[in-house]
């Protein structure tokens, strides 16, 4: 079945999500056919947590690609990132 790679990217306030995705696609290190917006926020803390939560969700469902943890288990800010994501995105 289809497998998913989870990542985050950033852009300028003047850019649309589509423009940001197209730029990311053109410089992506993996062969990716489609990029899809999952969430948009100006909170770096929340988006770091969201990236990790989506990675865990897809990995647990057997649908994630072979990629490293977005947040290292040794990262002292890991719980802060996850809590911010849960507060902002409800997962």
PDB file of N, CA and C in Angstrom:
ATOM      1  N   UNK A   1       0.809  -1.195   0.000  1.00  0.00           N
ATOM      2  CA  UNK A   1       0.000   0.000   0.000  1.00  0.00           C
ATOM      3  C   UNK A   1       0.852   1.258   0.000  1.00  0.00           C
ATOM      4  N   UNK A   2       0.196   2.332  -0.065  1.00  0.00           N
ATOM      5  CA  UNK A   2       0.847   3.636  -0.092  1.00  0.00           C
ATOM      6  C   UNK A   2       1.505   3.939   1.238  1.00  0.00           C
ATOM      7  N   UNK A   3       2.705   4.510   1.177  1.00  0.00           N
ATOM      8  CA  UNK A   3       3.438   4.879   2.377  1.00  0.00           C
ATOM      9  C   UNK A   3       3.667   6.389   2.355  1.00  0.00           C
ATOM     10  N   UNK A   4       3.781   6.981   3.543  1.00  0.00           N
ATOM     11  CA  UNK A   4       3.864   8.428   3.663  1.00  0.00           C
ATOM     12  C   UNK A   4       5.124   8.868   4.400  1.00  0.00           C
ATOM     13  N   UNK A   5       5.693   9.947   3.917  1.00  0.00           N
ATOM     14  CA  UNK A   5       6.822  10.610   4.553  1.00  0.00           C
ATOM     15  C   UNK A   5       6.275  11.859   5.223  1.00  0.00           C
ATOM     16  N   UNK A   6       6.650  12.113   6.452  1.00  0.00           N
ATOM     17  CA  UNK A   6       6.183  13.284   7.191  1.00  0.00           C
ATOM     18  C   UNK A   6       7.327  14.289   7.293  1.00  0.00           C
ATOM     19  N   UNK A   7       7.017  15.539   7.012  1.00  0.00           N
ATOM     20  CA  UNK A   7       8.015  16.584   7.121  1.00  0.00           C
ATOM     21  C   UNK A   7       7.340  17.923   7.332  1.00  0.00           C
ATOM     22  N   UNK A   8       8.150  18.921   7.584  1.00  0.00           N
ATOM     23  CA  UNK A   8       7.608  20.274   7.747  1.00  0.00           C
ATOM     24  C   UNK A   8       8.429  21.211   6.884  1.00  0.00           C
ATOM     25  N   UNK A   9       7.840  22.335   6.567  1.00  0.00           N
ATOM     26  CA  UNK A   9       8.530  23.338   5.773  1.00  0.00           C
ATOM     27  C   UNK A   9       8.057  24.700   6.214  1.00  0.00           C
ATOM     28  N   UNK A  10       8.717  25.724   5.751  1.00  0.00           N
ATOM     29  CA  UNK A  10       8.321  27.082   6.132  1.00  0.00           C
ATOM     30  C   UNK A  10       8.297  27.958   4.898  1.00  0.00           C
ATOM     31  N   UNK A  11       7.657  29.093   5.051  1.00  0.00           N
ATOM     32  CA  UNK A  11       7.563  30.039   3.947  1.00  0.00           C
ATOM     33  C   UNK A  11       7.337  31.438   4.465  1.00  0.00           C
ATOM     34  N   UNK A  12       7.201  32.339   3.532  1.00  0.00           N
ATOM     35  CA  UNK A  12       6.951  33.740   3.863  1.00  0.00           C
ATOM     36  C   UNK A  12       5.454  33.987   3.985  1.00  0.00           C
ATOM     37  N   UNK A  13       5.078  34.974   4.758  1.00  0.00           N
ATOM     38  CA  UNK A  13       3.663  35.308   4.910  1.00  0.00           C
ATOM     39  C   UNK A  13       3.024  35.678   3.574  1.00  0.00           C
ATOM     40  N   UNK A  14       3.829  36.191   2.647  1.00  0.00           N
ATOM     41  CA  UNK A  14       3.310  36.597   1.340  1.00  0.00           C
ATOM     42  C   UNK A  14       3.081  35.411   0.398  1.00  0.00           C
ATOM     43  N   UNK A  15       3.549  34.219   0.773  1.00  0.00           N
ATOM     44  CA  UNK A  15       3.404  33.040  -0.077  1.00  0.00           C
ATOM     45  C   UNK A  15       2.152  32.251   0.277  1.00  0.00           C
ATOM     46  N   UNK A  16       1.574  31.638  -0.739  1.00  0.00           N
ATOM     47  CA  UNK A  16       0.459  30.726  -0.495  1.00  0.00           C
ATOM     48  C   UNK A  16       1.029  29.363  -0.103  1.00  0.00           C
ATOM     49  N   UNK A  17       0.183  28.534   0.482  1.00  0.00           N
ATOM     50  CA  UNK A  17       0.617  27.185   0.835  1.00  0.00           C
ATOM     51  C   UNK A  17       1.069  26.437  -0.413  1.00  0.00           C
ATOM     52  N   UNK A  18       0.377  26.625  -1.515  1.00  0.00           N
ATOM     53  CA  UNK A  18       0.742  25.953  -2.773  1.00  0.00           C
ATOM     54  C   UNK A  18       2.134  26.383  -3.241  1.00  0.00           C
ATOM     55  N   UNK A  19       2.460  27.664  -3.154  1.00  0.00           N
ATOM     56  CA  UNK A  19       3.792  28.143  -3.546  1.00  0.00           C
ATOM     57  C   UNK A  19       4.879  27.533  -2.658  1.00  0.00           C
ATOM     58  N   UNK A  20       4.605  27.464  -1.382  1.00  0.00           N
ATOM     59  CA  UNK A  20       5.572  26.881  -0.447  1.00  0.00           C
ATOM     60  C   UNK A  20       5.782  25.402  -0.769  1.00  0.00           C
ATOM     61  N   UNK A  21       4.694  24.672  -1.024  1.00  0.00           N
ATOM     62  CA  UNK A  21       4.808  23.249  -1.350  1.00  0.00           C
ATOM     63  C   UNK A  21       5.577  23.028  -2.650  1.00  0.00           C
ATOM     64  N   UNK A  22       5.322  23.858  -3.649  1.00  0.00           N
ATOM     65  CA  UNK A  22       6.029  23.693  -4.920  1.00  0.00           C
ATOM     66  C   UNK A  22       7.530  23.916  -4.757  1.00  0.00           C
ATOM     67  N   UNK A  23       7.901  24.913  -3.967  1.00  0.00           N
ATOM     68  CA  UNK A  23       9.317  25.158  -3.715  1.00  0.00           C
ATOM     69  C   UNK A  23       9.925  23.966  -2.972  1.00  0.00           C
ATOM     70  N   UNK A  24       9.209  23.449  -1.985  1.00  0.00           N
ATOM     71  CA  UNK A  24       9.694  22.312  -1.202  1.00  0.00           C
ATOM     72  C   UNK A  24       9.846  21.078  -2.086  1.00  0.00           C
ATOM     73  N   UNK A  25       8.888  20.849  -2.948  1.00  0.00           N
ATOM     74  CA  UNK A  25       8.928  19.697  -3.845  1.00  0.00           C
ATOM     75  C   UNK A  25      10.140  19.771  -4.767  1.00  0.00           C
ATOM     76  N   UNK A  26      10.459  20.951  -5.250  1.00  0.00           N
ATOM     77  CA  UNK A  26      11.568  21.101  -6.188  1.00  0.00           C
ATOM     78  C   UNK A  26      12.931  20.870  -5.529  1.00  0.00           C
ATOM     79  N   UNK A  27      12.994  21.010  -4.219  1.00  0.00           N
ATOM     80  CA  UNK A  27      14.281  20.842  -3.538  1.00  0.00           C
ATOM     81  C   UNK A  27      14.279  19.679  -2.542  1.00  0.00           C
ATOM     82  N   UNK A  28      13.283  18.810  -2.631  1.00  0.00           N
ATOM     83  CA  UNK A  28      13.155  17.727  -1.660  1.00  0.00           C
ATOM     84  C   UNK A  28      14.226  16.667  -1.886  1.00  0.00           C
ATOM     85  N   UNK A  29      14.715  16.105  -0.783  1.00  0.00           N
ATOM     86  CA  UNK A  29      15.783  15.108  -0.858  1.00  0.00           C
ATOM     87  C   UNK A  29      15.284  13.707  -1.197  1.00  0.00           C
ATOM     88  N   UNK A  30      13.994  13.504  -1.159  1.00  0.00           N
ATOM     89  CA  UNK A  30      13.421  12.205  -1.514  1.00  0.00           C
ATOM     90  C   UNK A  30      12.575  12.364  -2.769  1.00  0.00           C
ATOM     91  N   UNK A  31      12.340  11.241  -3.445  1.00  0.00           N
ATOM     92  CA  UNK A  31      11.456  11.290  -4.590  1.00  0.00           C
ATOM     93  C   UNK A  31      10.026  11.288  -4.060  1.00  0.00           C
ATOM     94  N   UNK A  32       9.349  12.389  -4.225  1.00  0.00           N
ATOM     95  CA  UNK A  32       8.008  12.557  -3.690  1.00  0.00           C
ATOM     96  C   UNK A  32       7.089  12.952  -4.841  1.00  0.00           C
ATOM     97  N   UNK A  33       5.976  12.252  -4.981  1.00  0.00           N
ATOM     98  CA  UNK A  33       5.053  12.542  -6.067  1.00  0.00           C
ATOM     99  C   UNK A  33       4.087  13.664  -5.708  1.00  0.00           C
ATOM    100  N   UNK A  34       3.636  13.682  -4.470  1.00  0.00           N
ATOM    101  CA  UNK A  34       2.614  14.640  -4.055  1.00  0.00           C
ATOM    102  C   UNK A  34       2.943  15.147  -2.653  1.00  0.00           C
ATOM    103  N   UNK A  35       2.790  16.435  -2.455  1.00  0.00           N
ATOM    104  CA  UNK A  35       2.896  17.008  -1.114  1.00  0.00           C
ATOM    105  C   UNK A  35       1.520  17.499  -0.719  1.00  0.00           C
ATOM    106  N   UNK A  36       1.171  17.305   0.532  1.00  0.00           N
ATOM    107  CA  UNK A  36      -0.151  17.687   1.024  1.00  0.00           C
ATOM    108  C   UNK A  36       0.003  18.459   2.325  1.00  0.00           C
ATOM    109  N   UNK A  37      -0.742  19.545   2.443  1.00  0.00           N
ATOM    110  CA  UNK A  37      -0.735  20.336   3.677  1.00  0.00           C
ATOM    111  C   UNK A  37      -1.573  19.620   4.716  1.00  0.00           C
ATOM    112  N   UNK A  38      -0.986  19.404   5.871  1.00  0.00           N
ATOM    113  CA  UNK A  38      -1.711  18.808   6.988  1.00  0.00           C
ATOM    114  C   UNK A  38      -2.144  19.901   7.965  1.00  0.00           C
ATOM    115  N   UNK A  39      -1.241  20.842   8.238  1.00  0.00           N
ATOM    116  CA  UNK A  39      -1.523  21.885   9.217  1.00  0.00           C
ATOM    117  C   UNK A  39      -0.676  23.112   8.903  1.00  0.00           C
ATOM    118  N   UNK A  40      -1.202  24.267   9.256  1.00  0.00           N
ATOM    119  CA  UNK A  40      -0.484  25.529   9.090  1.00  0.00           C
ATOM    120  C   UNK A  40      -0.521  26.276  10.412  1.00  0.00           C
ATOM    121  N   UNK A  41       0.627  26.752  10.849  1.00  0.00           N
ATOM    122  CA  UNK A  41       0.705  27.541  12.070  1.00  0.00           C
ATOM    123  C   UNK A  41       1.985  28.363  12.051  1.00  0.00           C
ATOM    124  N   UNK A  42       1.989  29.414  12.811  1.00  0.00           N
ATOM    125  CA  UNK A  42       3.219  30.194  12.973  1.00  0.00           C
ATOM    126  C   UNK A  42       3.985  29.730  14.216  1.00  0.00           C
ATOM    127  N   UNK A  43       3.458  28.734  14.912  1.00  0.00           N
ATOM    128  CA  UNK A  43       4.100  28.224  16.118  1.00  0.00           C
ATOM    129  C   UNK A  43       5.112  27.130  15.779  1.00  0.00           C
ATOM    130  N   UNK A  44       6.387  27.461  15.891  1.00  0.00           N
ATOM    131  CA  UNK A  44       7.445  26.487  15.645  1.00  0.00           C
ATOM    132  C   UNK A  44       7.302  25.299  16.604  1.00  0.00           C
ATOM    133  N   UNK A  45       7.014  25.578  17.857  1.00  0.00           N
ATOM    134  CA  UNK A  45       6.892  24.531  18.872  1.00  0.00           C
ATOM    135  C   UNK A  45       5.780  23.546  18.513  1.00  0.00           C
ATOM    136  N   UNK A  46       4.618  24.080  18.145  1.00  0.00           N
ATOM    137  CA  UNK A  46       3.480  23.217  17.828  1.00  0.00           C
ATOM    138  C   UNK A  46       3.717  22.401  16.556  1.00  0.00           C
ATOM    139  N   UNK A  47       4.342  23.003  15.547  1.00  0.00           N
ATOM    140  CA  UNK A  47       4.532  22.259  14.301  1.00  0.00           C
ATOM    141  C   UNK A  47       5.596  21.184  14.454  1.00  0.00           C
ATOM    142  N   UNK A  48       6.598  21.409  15.304  1.00  0.00           N
ATOM    143  CA  UNK A  48       7.579  20.343  15.592  1.00  0.00           C
ATOM    144  C   UNK A  48       6.864  19.147  16.215  1.00  0.00           C
ATOM    145  N   UNK A  49       5.986  19.428  17.175  1.00  0.00           N
ATOM    146  CA  UNK A  49       5.224  18.352  17.807  1.00  0.00           C
ATOM    147  C   UNK A  49       4.281  17.666  16.840  1.00  0.00           C
ATOM    148  N   UNK A  50       3.617  18.445  15.977  1.00  0.00           N
ATOM    149  CA  UNK A  50       2.681  17.875  14.999  1.00  0.00           C
ATOM    150  C   UNK A  50       3.407  16.917  14.050  1.00  0.00           C
ATOM    151  N   UNK A  51       4.582  17.343  13.589  1.00  0.00           N
ATOM    152  CA  UNK A  51       5.364  16.498  12.698  1.00  0.00           C
ATOM    153  C   UNK A  51       5.651  15.151  13.371  1.00  0.00           C
ATOM    154  N   UNK A  52       6.048  15.189  14.623  1.00  0.00           N
ATOM    155  CA  UNK A  52       6.383  13.956  15.340  1.00  0.00           C
ATOM    156  C   UNK A  52       5.137  13.094  15.574  1.00  0.00           C
ATOM    157  N   UNK A  53       4.031  13.706  15.948  1.00  0.00           N
ATOM    158  CA  UNK A  53       2.803  12.945  16.182  1.00  0.00           C
ATOM    159  C   UNK A  53       2.305  12.269  14.909  1.00  0.00           C
ATOM    160  N   UNK A  54       2.387  12.966  13.768  1.00  0.00           N
ATOM    161  CA  UNK A  54       1.965  12.369  12.499  1.00  0.00           C
ATOM    162  C   UNK A  54       2.897  11.221  12.107  1.00  0.00           C
ATOM    163  N   UNK A  55       4.182  11.402  12.351  1.00  0.00           N
ATOM    164  CA  UNK A  55       5.168  10.339  12.098  1.00  0.00           C
ATOM    165  C   UNK A  55       4.804   9.084  12.910  1.00  0.00           C
ATOM    166  N   UNK A  56       4.510   9.260  14.204  1.00  0.00           N
ATOM    167  CA  UNK A  56       4.158   8.127  15.056  1.00  0.00           C
ATOM    168  C   UNK A  56       2.863   7.462  14.608  1.00  0.00           C
ATOM    169  N   UNK A  57       1.879   8.274  14.232  1.00  0.00           N
ATOM    170  CA  UNK A  57       0.583   7.754  13.791  1.00  0.00           C
ATOM    171  C   UNK A  57       0.742   6.892  12.535  1.00  0.00           C
ATOM    172  N   UNK A  58       1.488   7.398  11.554  1.00  0.00           N
ATOM    173  CA  UNK A  58       1.676   6.646  10.314  1.00  0.00           C
ATOM    174  C   UNK A  58       2.547   5.418  10.527  1.00  0.00           C
ATOM    175  N   UNK A  59       3.574   5.540  11.340  1.00  0.00           N
ATOM    176  CA  UNK A  59       4.452   4.406  11.638  1.00  0.00           C
ATOM    177  C   UNK A  59       3.652   3.301  12.328  1.00  0.00           C
ATOM    178  N   UNK A  60       2.820   3.682  13.294  1.00  0.00           N
ATOM    179  CA  UNK A  60       2.002   2.710  14.017  1.00  0.00           C
ATOM    180  C   UNK A  60       0.997   2.001  13.130  1.00  0.00           C
ATOM    181  N   UNK A  61       0.553   2.685  12.072  1.00  0.00           N
ATOM    182  CA  UNK A  61      -0.404   2.091  11.140  1.00  0.00           C
ATOM    183  C   UNK A  61       0.300   1.329  10.017  1.00  0.00           C
ATOM    184  N   UNK A  62       1.642   1.288  10.063  1.00  0.00           N
ATOM    185  CA  UNK A  62       2.392   0.617   9.021  1.00  0.00           C
ATOM    186  C   UNK A  62       2.390   1.351   7.695  1.00  0.00           C
ATOM    187  N   UNK A  63       2.139   2.659   7.738  1.00  0.00           N
ATOM    188  CA  UNK A  63       2.024   3.432   6.497  1.00  0.00           C
ATOM    189  C   UNK A  63       3.113   4.495   6.348  1.00  0.00           C
ATOM    190  N   UNK A  64       4.054   4.531   7.285  1.00  0.00           N
ATOM    191  CA  UNK A  64       5.129   5.507   7.217  1.00  0.00           C
ATOM    192  C   UNK A  64       6.312   4.991   6.423  1.00  0.00           C
ATOM    193  N   UNK A  65       7.117   5.909   5.906  1.00  0.00           N
ATOM    194  CA  UNK A  65       8.333   5.520   5.210  1.00  0.00           C
ATOM    195  C   UNK A  65       9.437   5.292   6.235  1.00  0.00           C
ATOM    196  N   UNK A  66      10.541   4.790   5.769  1.00  0.00           N
ATOM    197  CA  UNK A  66      11.698   4.577   6.629  1.00  0.00           C
ATOM    198  C   UNK A  66      12.396   5.919   6.826  1.00  0.00           C
ATOM    199  N   UNK A  67      12.111   6.572   7.915  1.00  0.00           N
ATOM    200  CA  UNK A  67      12.729   7.858   8.218  1.00  0.00           C
ATOM    201  C   UNK A  67      13.058   7.908   9.706  1.00  0.00           C
ATOM    202  N   UNK A  68      13.957   8.796  10.061  1.00  0.00           N
ATOM    203  CA  UNK A  68      14.342   8.918  11.464  1.00  0.00           C
ATOM    204  C   UNK A  68      13.270   9.675  12.234  1.00  0.00           C
ATOM    205  N   UNK A  69      13.291   9.531  13.552  1.00  0.00           N
ATOM    206  CA  UNK A  69      12.367  10.281  14.410  1.00  0.00           C
ATOM    207  C   UNK A  69      12.518  11.773  14.150  1.00  0.00           C
ATOM    208  N   UNK A  70      11.423  12.491  13.934  1.00  0.00           N
ATOM    209  CA  UNK A  70      11.526  13.945  13.789  1.00  0.00           C
ATOM    210  C   UNK A  70      12.098  14.620  15.044  1.00  0.00           C
ATOM    211  N   UNK A  71      11.792  14.065  16.213  1.00  0.00           N
ATOM    212  CA  UNK A  71      12.325  14.607  17.464  1.00  0.00           C
ATOM    213  C   UNK A  71      13.052  13.477  18.187  1.00  0.00           C
ATOM    214  N   UNK A  72      14.305  13.687  18.481  1.00  0.00           N
ATOM    215  CA  UNK A  72      15.115  12.677  19.166  1.00  0.00           C
ATOM    216  C   UNK A  72      14.543  12.385  20.554  1.00  0.00           C
ATOM    217  N   UNK A  73      14.593  11.136  20.962  1.00  0.00           N
ATOM    218  CA  UNK A  73      14.155  10.806  22.326  1.00  0.00           C
ATOM    219  C   UNK A  73      14.970  11.550  23.393  1.00  0.00           C
ATOM    220  N   UNK A  74      16.171  11.968  23.031  1.00  0.00           N
ATOM    221  CA  UNK A  74      17.036  12.683  23.979  1.00  0.00           C
ATOM    222  C   UNK A  74      16.826  14.203  23.962  1.00  0.00           C
ATOM    223  N   UNK A  75      15.960  14.697  23.077  1.00  0.00           N
ATOM    224  CA  UNK A  75      15.736  16.136  22.986  1.00  0.00           C
ATOM    225  C   UNK A  75      15.023  16.617  24.257  1.00  0.00           C
ATOM    226  N   UNK A  76      15.619  17.527  25.017  1.00  0.00           N
ATOM    227  CA  UNK A  76      14.995  17.977  26.265  1.00  0.00           C
ATOM    228  C   UNK A  76      13.690  18.762  26.053  1.00  0.00           C
ATOM    229  N   UNK A  77      13.443  19.219  24.825  1.00  0.00           N
ATOM    230  CA  UNK A  77      12.215  19.975  24.542  1.00  0.00           C
ATOM    231  C   UNK A  77      11.098  19.102  23.960  1.00  0.00           C
ATOM    232  N   UNK A  78      11.336  17.804  23.830  1.00  0.00           N
ATOM    233  CA  UNK A  78      10.370  16.915  23.181  1.00  0.00           C
ATOM    234  C   UNK A  78       8.974  17.024  23.785  1.00  0.00           C
ATOM    235  N   UNK A  79       8.861  16.934  25.099  1.00  0.00           N
ATOM    236  CA  UNK A  79       7.538  17.000  25.734  1.00  0.00           C
ATOM    237  C   UNK A  79       6.865  18.345  25.499  1.00  0.00           C
ATOM    238  N   UNK A  80       7.651  19.422  25.475  1.00  0.00           N
ATOM    239  CA  UNK A  80       7.090  20.746  25.206  1.00  0.00           C
ATOM    240  C   UNK A  80       6.497  20.794  23.792  1.00  0.00           C
ATOM    241  N   UNK A  81       7.215  20.242  22.814  1.00  0.00           N
ATOM    242  CA  UNK A  81       6.725  20.210  21.434  1.00  0.00           C
ATOM    243  C   UNK A  81       5.434  19.397  21.316  1.00  0.00           C
ATOM    244  N   UNK A  82       5.423  18.227  21.934  1.00  0.00           N
ATOM    245  CA  UNK A  82       4.245  17.358  21.849  1.00  0.00           C
ATOM    246  C   UNK A  82       3.035  17.983  22.537  1.00  0.00           C
ATOM    247  N   UNK A  83       3.234  18.591  23.685  1.00  0.00           N
ATOM    248  CA  UNK A  83       2.143  19.246  24.394  1.00  0.00           C
ATOM    249  C   UNK A  83       1.582  20.414  23.586  1.00  0.00           C
ATOM    250  N   UNK A  84       2.456  21.201  22.978  1.00  0.00           N
ATOM    251  CA  UNK A  84       2.008  22.337  22.155  1.00  0.00           C
ATOM    252  C   UNK A  84       1.180  21.846  20.972  1.00  0.00           C
ATOM    253  N   UNK A  85       1.597  20.743  20.362  1.00  0.00           N
ATOM    254  CA  UNK A  85       0.845  20.181  19.228  1.00  0.00           C
ATOM    255  C   UNK A  85      -0.511  19.673  19.674  1.00  0.00           C
ATOM    256  N   UNK A  86      -0.547  18.983  20.806  1.00  0.00           N
ATOM    257  CA  UNK A  86      -1.824  18.468  21.305  1.00  0.00           C
ATOM    258  C   UNK A  86      -2.780  19.599  21.633  1.00  0.00           C
ATOM    259  N   UNK A  87      -2.264  20.678  22.220  1.00  0.00           N
ATOM    260  CA  UNK A  87      -3.116  21.833  22.522  1.00  0.00           C
ATOM    261  C   UNK A  87      -3.637  22.504  21.263  1.00  0.00           C
ATOM    262  N   UNK A  88      -2.760  22.665  20.274  1.00  0.00           N
ATOM    263  CA  UNK A  88      -3.147  23.391  19.069  1.00  0.00           C
ATOM    264  C   UNK A  88      -3.986  22.553  18.110  1.00  0.00           C
ATOM    265  N   UNK A  89      -3.628  21.283  17.937  1.00  0.00           N
ATOM    266  CA  UNK A  89      -4.255  20.459  16.917  1.00  0.00           C
ATOM    267  C   UNK A  89      -5.175  19.379  17.459  1.00  0.00           C
ATOM    268  N   UNK A  90      -5.183  19.209  18.779  1.00  0.00           N
ATOM    269  CA  UNK A  90      -6.119  18.269  19.382  1.00  0.00           C
ATOM    270  C   UNK A  90      -5.794  16.800  19.212  1.00  0.00           C
ATOM    271  N   UNK A  91      -4.544  16.473  18.945  1.00  0.00           N
ATOM    272  CA  UNK A  91      -4.185  15.051  18.815  1.00  0.00           C
ATOM    273  C   UNK A  91      -3.092  14.701  19.791  1.00  0.00           C
TER     274      UNK A  91
END
